[in-house]
Each structure stands twice: as C-alpha cells, then as structure tokens.
C-alpha cells in the first residue's frame, strides 16, 4: 500500500507554484511524518484468527462463509471464487454482478459472505484475502448437496408382458451424493428373484424378473435416496397376460328335488375373462327365474363364479359347464348334478343325528344286558317276560332305522351263555341225585 508521504509528494510535485511551499512544510514536519508512518507499520499487521469452516448446504437453501481477521488496520478484506479467480466482494462492497451474494462485517473483524438460493454450480473453494504485501489468504469449501430426482428416461414405465417372458425394470436417478436405488412391491409381497429366493427389497439399478408368472403382477416402487431429504419414488405397474384357467373343487354334487343348490368354479385370467354357465349340450344357462349367477373378484386376476338353482326339478339335473374366455383363449370346467332320493337324505340325517347325540338314544350292548337282567326280577322289580322285553328293545332299534350289529351279536352271545350254564348245572344235579339214591338205599 503506498504511504501518505509518497501520495502527497506526487500531487504537489505536479504543481510548480507550490513546490517551494511544500518543501518548507515537509522540512518543518519531517519528524511528524516519520512518526506517523512508523506507528502505522506497527499497528497494521493483520492475521486470521480462525480457519474458514467448510460448509454443506442443500440446493435452494442459504450458505454462510465466515472469515475472522485480527488487527486489520487500514487493510482491506476481499472474497474470491478460487476456480474462476473472480473477485466477489471487497470490504462491504459486492463486486460481482451475482445478486445472490451479500457481505456483512462485525466490528471490522468478522467478514461473512452470504450466498442465497444455492445452486449446484456454487460448489467449490472460496478465498478470504487481505491485501498485505505479501498477500495473506485462507480458503474454505462449500459443498452443495442435491436431493435425488428420478429421471423419466431411461426409467421404465408401466409394462404389459406375456406370462413366461423375461422382464427387466430399470430406474435412473440423479443427485449429490449419488443416490441408491431400492425396489419394493407396493403391497408388501416379497419379490421372487431368479434363484427362487424371496426378499422384501432389492438394492439395484435394474430389477430382473426371469420367466414372470401371474404372481409377479402388480405395482413396483423404485425408491431413490442419498441421505438428503426428501427421498423420491416412482410407481411402475407390471401387467402379466395369460389365458384363462378354471379350478373346480367339487365336480360331483348331489341334491334333492324341490331344494336349492349352488355350483361354484374359480377362474384365473388376465385380461379379465368373460364368465358364463352352459348345460352339457352347450346351451347357455339363461339368467333369471330359478337360475341366479354371479361373479366375485378375489384378486387382480382371480374370480369366483357361482350358479344358484332353486327349486330343483328333474329337468335341472345333469352336467353344467363353467366357461371363462378372454383374448388369449378360453377354458371350461364341468360339474355333474345328480338326484338324491329323499329317504336317503333322511337316513343320512338320522344317522348323523344319533352319532351327534340328537334324536333317539343309541342303546349300547351293556345297557341292553342290564335292562334284560332287571326284567328277570332284579333291581327294577318288573314282572314282564324277559324274552318279550328283549325282543321289544331289539325291535325298537330296527324300527328306528338304526342297526347295531355289534349290540345284537353281544346280546345273543350273552343269552346263549346263560342258557348253557343253566343246562350244565341241571345235568350235574341230576348225576349227583342218581349217585346219592343207591347210597341211601344201602
């Protein structure tokens, strides 16, 4: 920086009329000038108090770079952009035409440069400089982070493929730092990989699905994140086309005249199929009257089709076909409806009722034996003919339409055992009596 004496000497030296006067004044005040210059040299030895802290800011936010100087004196502070060698500010003045940059100072020590509405191009090194000789300076780095953004191209869009095809979903994103790509299914269903394993998420730019199945159909989320909020995602729908398939759980159904019955088939197809019912000869079952049909969607590609017939007559028995048809093909399933005699239904219902404890009590063989024993004049005191009682009990069982062969067999065996024992005892007594008579005579 030029001294006070040199500046004034130059000015005065250009004015000859004042030359003599300046010489006299300079000689008279020589000592004063020397004292002033010496004092300035002692006071103005500036230095930096703290290093410039590196700053990280997001795009669109504000950033502050601070330079702290001690003993600045008459020297000046300037901010520069290092990579472009551009002077941004000098003291309190903004030199650059960039209106996003401002400068403030505190107590002539702290010089803060403000950059608002940060752009990614603002990233780089900045220098705080003091115009001493030699120049003094220090630098700080401004890092600009950018939230992730998914690119429309080459990111995949909604896809329609045939079942069995190989599919690759792509996702491209920008940001600083470089974003990480994660794939998930929207409904939380695991993703089946090429090796057959199932995972909830896949971290990769590309999601490869070999030999896609109908179970792969649905929405996939491509999520990009780099630690700078907010994370972003894109929804990609995968549609899998396949011809219809029908499943029949009960292919043979019995019903009774005058009652109602419901036939049911389940179909899978995409695009969604047209579903209807026909008779065995191909005649479409007409809606209305005693026929009621409805189709209920179970999922994206699965549906349940039902045919309710009420009341049944002889004409309604026979084979029915549930048909599903779409643009890729058609298929059908067959259900045979046969007639059940009413008495067979009653027989089955009564038998089930007895086994479940309903209706008349099922008599066990042990109960039968005890009842016949009491009929002989035991605990019950009854005088009824035991044989008649047993026949009545057996007859009641047969009249009920229920036949317990084990009970009857046990009853017969017990009856036979009692008669055999009685005869044996009588024979023994007779022999003893014949032996005893001669002894008495003797």
Tab-separated table of C-alpha atoms in Angstrom:
chain	number	residue	atom	x	y	z
A	1	UNK	CA	0.000	0.000	0.000
A	2	UNK	CA	1.529	3.423	-0.934
A	3	UNK	CA	2.416	5.706	2.038
A	4	UNK	CA	0.823	9.028	2.837
A	5	UNK	CA	4.097	10.886	2.056
A	6	UNK	CA	4.510	9.397	-1.405
A	7	UNK	CA	0.970	10.201	-2.463
A	8	UNK	CA	1.147	13.841	-1.464
A	9	UNK	CA	4.610	14.304	-2.930
A	10	UNK	CA	3.345	13.162	-6.285
A	11	UNK	CA	0.415	15.561	-6.240
A	12	UNK	CA	2.414	18.521	-5.078
A	13	UNK	CA	5.239	17.823	-7.433
A	14	UNK	CA	2.905	18.433	-10.377
A	15	UNK	CA	2.173	21.974	-9.143
A	16	UNK	CA	5.400	24.133	-9.578
A	17	UNK	CA	3.937	27.165	-7.801
A	18	UNK	CA	3.523	25.220	-4.609
A	19	UNK	CA	6.853	23.416	-4.811
A	20	UNK	CA	8.729	25.812	-2.563
A	21	UNK	CA	5.892	25.863	-0.009
A	22	UNK	CA	5.692	22.020	0.089
A	23	UNK	CA	9.486	21.837	0.601
A	24	UNK	CA	9.315	24.190	3.573
A	25	UNK	CA	6.366	22.335	5.126
A	26	UNK	CA	7.951	18.928	4.517
A	27	UNK	CA	11.203	20.091	6.169
A	28	UNK	CA	9.372	21.537	9.113
A	29	UNK	CA	7.222	18.462	9.705
A	30	UNK	CA	9.679	15.781	8.670
A	31	UNK	CA	9.773	14.279	12.092
A	32	UNK	CA	5.952	14.160	12.331
A	33	UNK	CA	5.627	12.203	9.043
A	34	UNK	CA	8.212	9.694	10.176
A	35	UNK	CA	6.367	9.130	13.427
A	36	UNK	CA	3.024	8.603	11.648
A	37	UNK	CA	4.423	6.048	9.186
A	38	UNK	CA	6.194	4.132	11.929
A	39	UNK	CA	3.067	3.976	14.053
A	40	UNK	CA	1.040	2.648	11.074
A	41	UNK	CA	3.580	-0.048	10.361
A	42	UNK	CA	3.367	-1.302	13.952
A	43	UNK	CA	-0.445	-1.383	14.220
A	44	UNK	CA	-1.352	-2.875	10.817
A	45	UNK	CA	-0.061	-6.465	10.952
A	46	UNK	CA	-3.320	-8.391	10.343
A	47	UNK	CA	-3.707	-12.110	10.755
A	48	UNK	CA	-6.527	-14.685	10.631
A	49	UNK	CA	-7.955	-15.699	13.969
A	50	UNK	CA	-9.744	-18.883	12.903
A	51	UNK	CA	-9.706	-21.027	9.756
A	52	UNK	CA	-12.704	-20.873	7.495
A	53	UNK	CA	-15.092	-23.711	8.309
A	54	UNK	CA	-16.238	-25.865	5.423
A	55	UNK	CA	-19.960	-25.573	4.751
A	56	UNK	CA	-22.502	-28.037	3.344
A	57	UNK	CA	-25.809	-26.722	2.034
A	58	UNK	CA	-28.721	-28.103	0.057
A	59	UNK	CA	-29.827	-26.718	-3.252
A	60	UNK	CA	-32.217	-23.816	-2.762
A	61	UNK	CA	-31.026	-23.050	0.782
A	62	UNK	CA	-28.569	-20.418	2.091
A	63	UNK	CA	-24.837	-20.747	2.876
A	64	UNK	CA	-22.584	-18.581	5.058
A	65	UNK	CA	-18.769	-18.425	4.798
A	66	UNK	CA	-17.068	-16.562	7.663
A	67	UNK	CA	-13.569	-15.043	7.773
A	68	UNK	CA	-12.281	-13.665	11.102
A	69	UNK	CA	-9.351	-11.155	10.935
A	70	UNK	CA	-7.406	-9.601	13.794
A	71	UNK	CA	-5.639	-6.219	13.634
A	72	UNK	CA	-6.879	-5.417	10.153
A	73	UNK	CA	-5.993	-1.743	10.431
A	74	UNK	CA	-6.267	0.086	7.138
A	75	UNK	CA	-6.025	-3.058	5.058
A	76	UNK	CA	-8.983	-4.461	3.201
A	77	UNK	CA	-10.655	-7.905	3.080
A	78	UNK	CA	-11.879	-9.455	-0.143
A	79	UNK	CA	-13.714	-12.699	-1.043
A	80	UNK	CA	-12.815	-14.541	-4.273
A	81	UNK	CA	-14.007	-17.632	-6.126
A	82	UNK	CA	-10.877	-19.782	-6.464
A	83	UNK	CA	-11.665	-21.856	-9.545
A	84	UNK	CA	-12.685	-18.846	-11.653
A	85	UNK	CA	-10.408	-16.245	-9.962
A	86	UNK	CA	-13.440	-13.982	-9.658
A	87	UNK	CA	-13.476	-11.168	-7.076
A	88	UNK	CA	-16.824	-11.309	-5.289
A	89	UNK	CA	-16.557	-8.661	-2.534
A	90	UNK	CA	-14.100	-6.014	-1.212
A	91	UNK	CA	-14.777	-4.767	2.293
A	92	UNK	CA	-18.533	-4.014	2.400
A	93	UNK	CA	-18.955	-3.798	-1.359
A	94	UNK	CA	-20.202	-6.576	-3.630
A	95	UNK	CA	-18.134	-6.514	-6.812
A	96	UNK	CA	-19.734	-9.409	-8.720
A	97	UNK	CA	-22.983	-8.996	-10.596
A	98	UNK	CA	-24.390	-12.102	-8.882
A	99	UNK	CA	-27.309	-10.749	-6.876
A	100	UNK	CA	-27.431	-13.872	-4.689
A	101	UNK	CA	-24.194	-12.837	-2.912
A	102	UNK	CA	-24.036	-10.433	0.037
A	103	UNK	CA	-21.410	-9.332	2.596
A	104	UNK	CA	-21.599	-8.246	6.230
A	105	UNK	CA	-19.000	-7.475	8.909
A	106	UNK	CA	-18.936	-7.248	12.660
A	107	UNK	CA	-16.566	-4.900	14.493
A	108	UNK	CA	-14.327	-4.788	11.460
A	109	UNK	CA	-13.174	-8.320	12.348
A	110	UNK	CA	-15.740	-10.875	11.203
A	111	UNK	CA	-16.451	-10.841	7.486
A	112	UNK	CA	-19.326	-13.075	6.424
A	113	UNK	CA	-20.245	-13.755	2.824
A	114	UNK	CA	-23.820	-14.966	2.284
A	115	UNK	CA	-24.950	-16.969	-0.748
A	116	UNK	CA	-28.685	-17.443	-1.013
A	117	UNK	CA	-30.726	-19.749	-3.240
A	118	UNK	CA	-27.811	-22.151	-3.502
A	119	UNK	CA	-27.228	-23.817	-6.868
A	120	UNK	CA	-25.205	-26.910	-7.614
A	121	UNK	CA	-22.770	-24.726	-9.588
A	122	UNK	CA	-21.873	-22.825	-6.402
A	123	UNK	CA	-19.933	-25.839	-5.133
A	124	UNK	CA	-16.198	-25.191	-4.793
A	125	UNK	CA	-13.381	-23.347	-2.950
A	126	UNK	CA	-13.706	-19.745	-1.752
A	127	UNK	CA	-10.804	-17.494	-0.602
A	128	UNK	CA	-10.707	-14.771	2.025
A	129	UNK	CA	-7.816	-12.393	1.175
A	130	UNK	CA	-6.084	-9.481	2.934
A	131	UNK	CA	-4.255	-7.077	0.621
A	132	UNK	CA	-0.989	-7.044	2.561
A	133	UNK	CA	2.407	-7.346	0.915
A	134	UNK	CA	2.850	-10.234	0.576
A	135	UNK	CA	-0.849	-11.104	0.403
A	136	UNK	CA	-2.419	-13.158	3.182
A	137	UNK	CA	-5.292	-15.592	2.454
A	138	UNK	CA	-7.158	-18.694	3.580
A	139	UNK	CA	-9.748	-20.888	1.881
A	140	UNK	CA	-12.988	-22.697	2.749
A	141	UNK	CA	-15.012	-25.249	0.808
A	142	UNK	CA	-18.717	-25.025	0.004
A	143	UNK	CA	-20.277	-28.427	-0.661
A	144	UNK	CA	-23.685	-28.392	-2.300
A	145	UNK	CA	-25.841	-31.496	-1.837
A	146	UNK	CA	-28.739	-32.256	-4.147
A	147	UNK	CA	-31.813	-34.358	-3.215
A	148	UNK	CA	-32.402	-37.325	-5.504
A	149	UNK	CA	-34.504	-36.994	-8.601
A	150	UNK	CA	-35.709	-39.902	-10.753
A	151	UNK	CA	-35.217	-39.406	-14.467
A	152	UNK	CA	-38.106	-40.128	-16.787
A	153	UNK	CA	-35.662	-41.661	-19.225
A	154	UNK	CA	-34.331	-44.357	-19.080
A	155	UNK	CA	-36.553	-45.312	-16.105
A	156	UNK	CA	-39.117	-47.967	-17.063
A	157	UNK	CA	-42.785	-47.168	-17.459
A	158	UNK	CA	-45.803	-49.449	-16.975
A	159	UNK	CA	-45.239	-52.742	-18.773
A	160	UNK	CA	-47.531	-55.406	-20.278
A	161	UNK	CA	-45.916	-58.812	-20.924
A	162	UNK	CA	-46.946	-62.404	-21.565
A	163	UNK	CA	-46.551	-64.966	-18.827
A	164	UNK	CA	-43.176	-66.691	-19.111
A	165	UNK	CA	-41.360	-63.669	-20.563
A	166	UNK	CA	-38.126	-62.229	-19.135
A	167	UNK	CA	-38.592	-58.733	-17.686
A	168	UNK	CA	-36.082	-56.083	-16.537
A	169	UNK	CA	-37.311	-52.992	-14.694
A	170	UNK	CA	-34.919	-50.017	-14.831
A	171	UNK	CA	-34.606	-46.956	-12.622
A	172	UNK	CA	-32.246	-43.966	-13.160
A	173	UNK	CA	-31.783	-41.096	-10.695
A	174	UNK	CA	-29.552	-38.054	-10.179
A	175	UNK	CA	-28.413	-36.301	-7.011
A	176	UNK	CA	-25.381	-35.456	-4.932
A	177	UNK	CA	-24.181	-37.708	-3.387
A	178	UNK	CA	-25.151	-40.347	-5.946
A	179	UNK	CA	-28.485	-41.902	-4.946
A	180	UNK	CA	-29.058	-45.531	-4.011
A	181	UNK	CA	-31.896	-47.347	-5.827
A	182	UNK	CA	-34.157	-49.747	-3.881
A	183	UNK	CA	-37.024	-51.820	-5.306
A	184	UNK	CA	-40.106	-52.841	-3.305
A	185	UNK	CA	-43.564	-54.167	-4.101
A	186	UNK	CA	-46.369	-51.780	-3.274
A	187	UNK	CA	-48.496	-54.319	-1.394
A	188	UNK	CA	-45.593	-55.656	0.682
A	189	UNK	CA	-45.482	-59.022	-1.095
A	190	UNK	CA	-41.949	-60.471	-1.359
A	191	UNK	CA	-40.080	-60.239	-4.660
A	192	UNK	CA	-39.091	-63.598	-6.148
A	193	UNK	CA	-35.544	-63.491	-7.529
A	194	UNK	CA	-34.027	-65.511	-10.360
A	195	UNK	CA	-32.645	-68.135	-7.954
A	196	UNK	CA	-36.071	-68.702	-6.406
A	197	UNK	CA	-35.457	-66.841	-3.138
A	198	UNK	CA	-37.952	-64.263	-1.903
A	199	UNK	CA	-36.917	-60.892	-0.450
A	200	UNK	CA	-38.804	-57.787	0.628
A	201	UNK	CA	-36.469	-55.380	-1.197
A	202	UNK	CA	-33.728	-55.362	-3.826
A	203	UNK	CA	-30.955	-52.732	-3.960
A	204	UNK	CA	-30.041	-52.379	-7.610
A	205	UNK	CA	-30.492	-50.055	-10.569
A	206	UNK	CA	-32.151	-52.892	-12.535
A	207	UNK	CA	-34.690	-55.415	-11.230
A	208	UNK	CA	-34.501	-58.656	-13.244
A	209	UNK	CA	-37.538	-60.975	-13.245
A	210	UNK	CA	-36.931	-64.074	-15.397
A	211	UNK	CA	-39.890	-66.114	-16.641
A	212	UNK	CA	-42.527	-63.943	-14.992
A	213	UNK	CA	-45.628	-65.575	-13.552
A	214	UNK	CA	-49.039	-64.191	-12.792
A	215	UNK	CA	-47.930	-63.832	-9.162
A	216	UNK	CA	-45.431	-61.165	-10.304
A	217	UNK	CA	-48.253	-58.924	-11.466
A	218	UNK	CA	-48.682	-55.693	-9.524
A	219	UNK	CA	-47.081	-52.344	-8.718
A	220	UNK	CA	-43.352	-51.968	-8.035
A	221	UNK	CA	-41.758	-48.940	-6.347
A	222	UNK	CA	-38.380	-47.577	-7.449
A	223	UNK	CA	-37.062	-45.585	-4.438
A	224	UNK	CA	-34.064	-43.229	-4.759
A	225	UNK	CA	-32.312	-41.884	-1.633
A	226	UNK	CA	-28.927	-40.325	-0.828
A	227	UNK	CA	-29.355	-39.027	2.709
A	228	UNK	CA	-30.604	-35.636	1.521
A	229	UNK	CA	-34.322	-35.286	2.128
A	230	UNK	CA	-36.658	-35.922	0.581
A	231	UNK	CA	-36.342	-39.395	-0.939
A	232	UNK	CA	-38.332	-39.888	-4.123
A	233	UNK	CA	-40.041	-42.881	-5.708
A	234	UNK	CA	-41.720	-43.894	-8.920
A	235	UNK	CA	-44.517	-46.437	-9.312
A	236	UNK	CA	-44.194	-48.946	-12.146
A	237	UNK	CA	-47.055	-51.365	-12.835
A	238	UNK	CA	-46.262	-54.789	-14.272
A	239	UNK	CA	-49.194	-56.453	-16.047
A	240	UNK	CA	-48.925	-60.135	-16.960
A	241	UNK	CA	-51.258	-61.530	-19.628
A	242	UNK	CA	-52.231	-65.225	-19.638
A	243	UNK	CA	-55.141	-67.349	-20.925
A	244	UNK	CA	-57.953	-68.421	-18.575
A	245	UNK	CA	-57.645	-71.301	-16.130
A	246	UNK	CA	-60.573	-72.834	-14.219
A	247	UNK	CA	-60.498	-74.797	-10.948
A	248	UNK	CA	-63.482	-76.915	-9.813
A	249	UNK	CA	-63.364	-78.139	-6.219
A	250	UNK	CA	-66.499	-80.318	-6.320
A	251	UNK	CA	-67.121	-81.948	-9.684
A	252	UNK	CA	-69.954	-84.175	-8.435
A	253	UNK	CA	-72.800	-82.649	-6.394
A	254	UNK	CA	-75.978	-84.362	-5.165
A	255	UNK	CA	-79.233	-82.552	-4.467
A	256	UNK	CA	-82.917	-83.308	-3.754
A	257	UNK	CA	-85.995	-82.404	-5.766
A	258	UNK	CA	-87.579	-79.180	-4.609
A	259	UNK	CA	-84.467	-77.959	-2.829
A	260	UNK	CA	-81.821	-75.426	-3.903
A	261	UNK	CA	-78.173	-75.983	-4.824
A	262	UNK	CA	-75.144	-73.793	-5.612
A	263	UNK	CA	-72.457	-74.714	-8.152
A	264	UNK	CA	-69.084	-72.942	-7.899
A	265	UNK	CA	-65.946	-72.585	-10.049
A	266	UNK	CA	-62.842	-70.419	-9.646
A	267	UNK	CA	-61.214	-68.820	-12.671
A	268	UNK	CA	-57.884	-67.058	-13.275
A	269	UNK	CA	-57.321	-64.872	-16.324
A	270	UNK	CA	-55.823	-61.585	-17.461
A	271	UNK	CA	-57.116	-59.640	-19.274
A	272	UNK	CA	-60.211	-60.363	-17.209
A	273	UNK	CA	-62.307	-63.098	-18.726
A	274	UNK	CA	-65.962	-63.275	-19.688
A	275	UNK	CA	-67.542	-65.909	-17.422
A	276	UNK	CA	-70.817	-67.757	-18.031
A	277	UNK	CA	-72.539	-71.146	-17.495
A	278	UNK	CA	-73.781	-73.670	-20.061
A	279	UNK	CA	-75.535	-77.040	-19.976
A	280	UNK	CA	-73.799	-80.205	-21.178
A	281	UNK	CA	-75.045	-79.674	-24.747
A	282	UNK	CA	-73.617	-76.136	-24.881
A	283	UNK	CA	-76.827	-74.206	-24.225
A	284	UNK	CA	-76.108	-71.072	-22.185
A	285	UNK	CA	-77.921	-71.105	-18.847
A	286	UNK	CA	-80.391	-68.203	-19.032
A	287	UNK	CA	-80.270	-65.724	-16.154
A	288	UNK	CA	-83.418	-65.126	-14.154
A	289	UNK	CA	-86.153	-67.465	-12.988
A	290	UNK	CA	-84.757	-70.332	-10.967
A	291	UNK	CA	-81.179	-69.578	-12.123
A	292	UNK	CA	-79.060	-66.919	-10.387
A	293	UNK	CA	-75.415	-66.436	-11.377
A	294	UNK	CA	-72.800	-64.027	-10.047
A	295	UNK	CA	-69.050	-63.453	-10.355
A	296	UNK	CA	-66.979	-62.196	-7.394
A	297	UNK	CA	-63.465	-60.837	-7.929
A	298	UNK	CA	-60.995	-62.303	-5.417
A	299	UNK	CA	-57.838	-60.528	-6.640
A	300	UNK	CA	-56.285	-58.833	-9.645
A	301	UNK	CA	-56.736	-61.887	-11.847
A	302	UNK	CA	-58.785	-64.385	-9.787
A	303	UNK	CA	-62.576	-64.597	-9.513
A	304	UNK	CA	-65.254	-66.922	-8.184
A	305	UNK	CA	-68.296	-67.744	-10.313
A	306	UNK	CA	-71.408	-69.270	-8.758
A	307	UNK	CA	-74.677	-70.629	-10.162
A	308	UNK	CA	-77.609	-70.987	-7.746
A	309	UNK	CA	-80.567	-73.180	-8.827
A	310	UNK	CA	-83.800	-73.120	-6.807
A	311	UNK	CA	-86.081	-75.049	-6.808
A	312	UNK	CA	-84.752	-78.190	-8.468
A	313	UNK	CA	-86.850	-80.368	-10.743
A	314	UNK	CA	-85.959	-83.404	-12.796
A	315	UNK	CA	-85.059	-81.147	-15.746
A	316	UNK	CA	-82.276	-79.368	-13.851
A	317	UNK	CA	-80.239	-82.492	-13.090
A	318	UNK	CA	-77.297	-83.194	-15.371
A	319	UNK	CA	-73.932	-81.675	-16.297
A	320	UNK	CA	-73.094	-77.962	-16.140
A	321	UNK	CA	-70.036	-76.199	-17.567
A	322	UNK	CA	-68.463	-73.015	-16.194
A	323	UNK	CA	-66.743	-71.185	-19.067
A	324	UNK	CA	-64.060	-68.450	-18.941
A	325	UNK	CA	-62.900	-66.669	-22.102
A	326	UNK	CA	-60.529	-63.797	-22.891
A	327	UNK	CA	-58.494	-62.593	-25.889
A	328	UNK	CA	-55.795	-65.232	-25.282
A	329	UNK	CA	-58.058	-68.285	-25.132
A	330	UNK	CA	-60.893	-69.997	-23.293
A	331	UNK	CA	-61.409	-72.947	-20.978
A	332	UNK	CA	-64.197	-74.628	-19.004
A	333	UNK	CA	-64.865	-76.906	-16.061
A	334	UNK	CA	-67.646	-79.486	-15.648
A	335	UNK	CA	-69.870	-80.157	-12.632
A	336	UNK	CA	-72.345	-83.064	-12.606
A	337	UNK	CA	-75.512	-82.506	-10.614
A	338	UNK	CA	-77.277	-85.760	-9.673
A	339	UNK	CA	-80.513	-86.524	-7.839
A	340	UNK	CA	-80.574	-87.889	-4.278
A	341	UNK	CA	-83.715	-89.779	-3.128
A	342	UNK	CA	-85.436	-88.017	-0.197
A	343	UNK	CA	-85.423	-91.191	2.002
A	344	UNK	CA	-81.643	-91.481	1.550
A	345	UNK	CA	-81.287	-87.947	2.817
A	346	UNK	CA	-83.432	-88.757	5.868
A	347	UNK	CA	-81.396	-91.905	6.531
A	348	UNK	CA	-78.172	-89.920	6.440
A	349	UNK	CA	-79.609	-87.117	8.573
A	350	UNK	CA	-80.957	-89.547	11.222
A	351	UNK	CA	-77.671	-91.434	11.371
A	352	UNK	CA	-75.721	-88.214	11.785
A	353	UNK	CA	-78.157	-87.088	14.450
A	354	UNK	CA	-77.654	-90.231	16.500
A	355	UNK	CA	-73.904	-90.051	16.269
A	356	UNK	CA	-74.015	-86.420	17.344
A	357	UNK	CA	-76.386	-87.103	20.245
A	358	UNK	CA	-79.554	-85.930	18.512
A	359	UNK	CA	-82.755	-87.980	18.052
A	360	UNK	CA	-83.326	-91.238	19.932
A	361	UNK	CA	-80.682	-92.684	22.158
A	362	UNK	CA	-78.417	-95.342	20.743
A	363	UNK	CA	-78.569	-98.401	23.017
A	364	UNK	CA	-75.272	-99.993	23.857
A	365	UNK	CA	-74.849	-103.758	24.317
A	366	UNK	CA	-74.057	-103.307	28.006
A	367	UNK	CA	-77.248	-101.297	28.532
A	368	UNK	CA	-79.211	-103.987	26.729
A	369	UNK	CA	-77.836	-106.652	29.037
A	370	UNK	CA	-78.625	-104.658	32.176
A	371	UNK	CA	-82.149	-103.942	31.051
A	372	UNK	CA	-82.854	-107.619	30.369
A	373	UNK	CA	-81.397	-108.529	33.742
A	374	UNK	CA	-83.721	-106.175	35.592
A	375	UNK	CA	-86.613	-107.601	33.632
A	376	UNK	CA	-85.918	-111.008	35.292
A	377	UNK	CA	-86.975	-109.543	38.609
A	378	UNK	CA	-83.781	-107.742	39.563
A	379	UNK	CA	-83.418	-104.121	40.613
A	380	UNK	CA	-86.317	-102.759	38.648
A	381	UNK	CA	-88.890	-105.200	40.048
A	382	UNK	CA	-90.604	-105.598	36.707
A	383	UNK	CA	-92.537	-108.863	36.084
A	384	UNK	CA	-92.551	-108.532	32.316
A	385	UNK	CA	-91.444	-111.562	30.307
A	386	UNK	CA	-87.657	-111.178	29.804
A	387	UNK	CA	-87.777	-112.611	26.304
A	388	UNK	CA	-90.539	-110.282	25.307
A	389	UNK	CA	-88.654	-107.307	26.736
A	390	UNK	CA	-85.541	-108.173	24.792
A	391	UNK	CA	-87.473	-108.591	21.579
A	392	UNK	CA	-89.167	-105.260	22.086
A	393	UNK	CA	-85.879	-103.470	22.603
A	394	UNK	CA	-84.364	-105.068	19.552
A	395	UNK	CA	-87.477	-104.307	17.561
A	396	UNK	CA	-87.352	-100.657	18.618
A	397	UNK	CA	-83.822	-100.382	17.357
A	398	UNK	CA	-84.787	-101.800	13.992
A	399	UNK	CA	-87.856	-99.594	13.754
A	400	UNK	CA	-85.702	-96.528	14.318
A	401	UNK	CA	-83.848	-97.362	11.147
A	402	UNK	CA	-80.619	-97.938	13.029
A	403	UNK	CA	-78.977	-101.324	13.182
A	404	UNK	CA	-76.194	-102.013	15.693
A	405	UNK	CA	-74.873	-105.432	14.672
A	406	UNK	CA	-72.328	-105.446	17.478
A	407	UNK	CA	-75.010	-104.916	20.095
A	408	UNK	CA	-77.201	-107.706	18.730
A	409	UNK	CA	-74.269	-110.099	18.495
A	410	UNK	CA	-73.270	-109.366	22.073
A	411	UNK	CA	-76.872	-109.827	23.218
A	412	UNK	CA	-77.134	-113.222	21.532
A	413	UNK	CA	-73.852	-114.401	22.972
A	414	UNK	CA	-74.874	-113.367	26.474
A	415	UNK	CA	-78.242	-115.090	26.152
A	416	UNK	CA	-76.611	-118.288	24.871
A	417	UNK	CA	-74.109	-118.278	27.754
A	418	UNK	CA	-76.873	-118.018	30.348
A	419	UNK	CA	-78.820	-120.955	28.868
A	420	UNK	CA	-75.705	-123.127	28.597
A	421	UNK	CA	-74.808	-122.501	32.207
A	422	UNK	CA	-78.303	-123.442	33.385
A	423	UNK	CA	-78.256	-126.717	31.464
A	424	UNK	CA	-74.812	-127.611	32.818
A	425	UNK	CA	-75.920	-127.040	36.393
A	426	UNK	CA	-79.053	-129.136	35.889
A	427	UNK	CA	-77.002	-132.028	34.460
A	428	UNK	CA	-74.623	-132.016	37.434
A	429	UNK	CA	-77.502	-132.052	39.909
A	430	UNK	CA	-79.132	-134.965	38.092
A	431	UNK	CA	-75.959	-137.067	38.193
A	432	UNK	CA	-75.463	-136.369	41.873
A	433	UNK	CA	-79.029	-137.367	42.630
A	434	UNK	CA	-78.585	-140.730	40.854
A	435	UNK	CA	-75.428	-141.422	42.792
A	436	UNK	CA	-76.975	-140.395	46.086
A	437	UNK	CA	-80.093	-142.679	45.806
A	438	UNK	CA	-78.199	-146.023	45.960
A	439	UNK	CA	-76.272	-144.766	48.910
A	440	UNK	CA	-79.486	-144.054	50.781
A	441	UNK	CA	-80.930	-147.435	49.914
A	442	UNK	CA	-77.845	-149.095	51.211
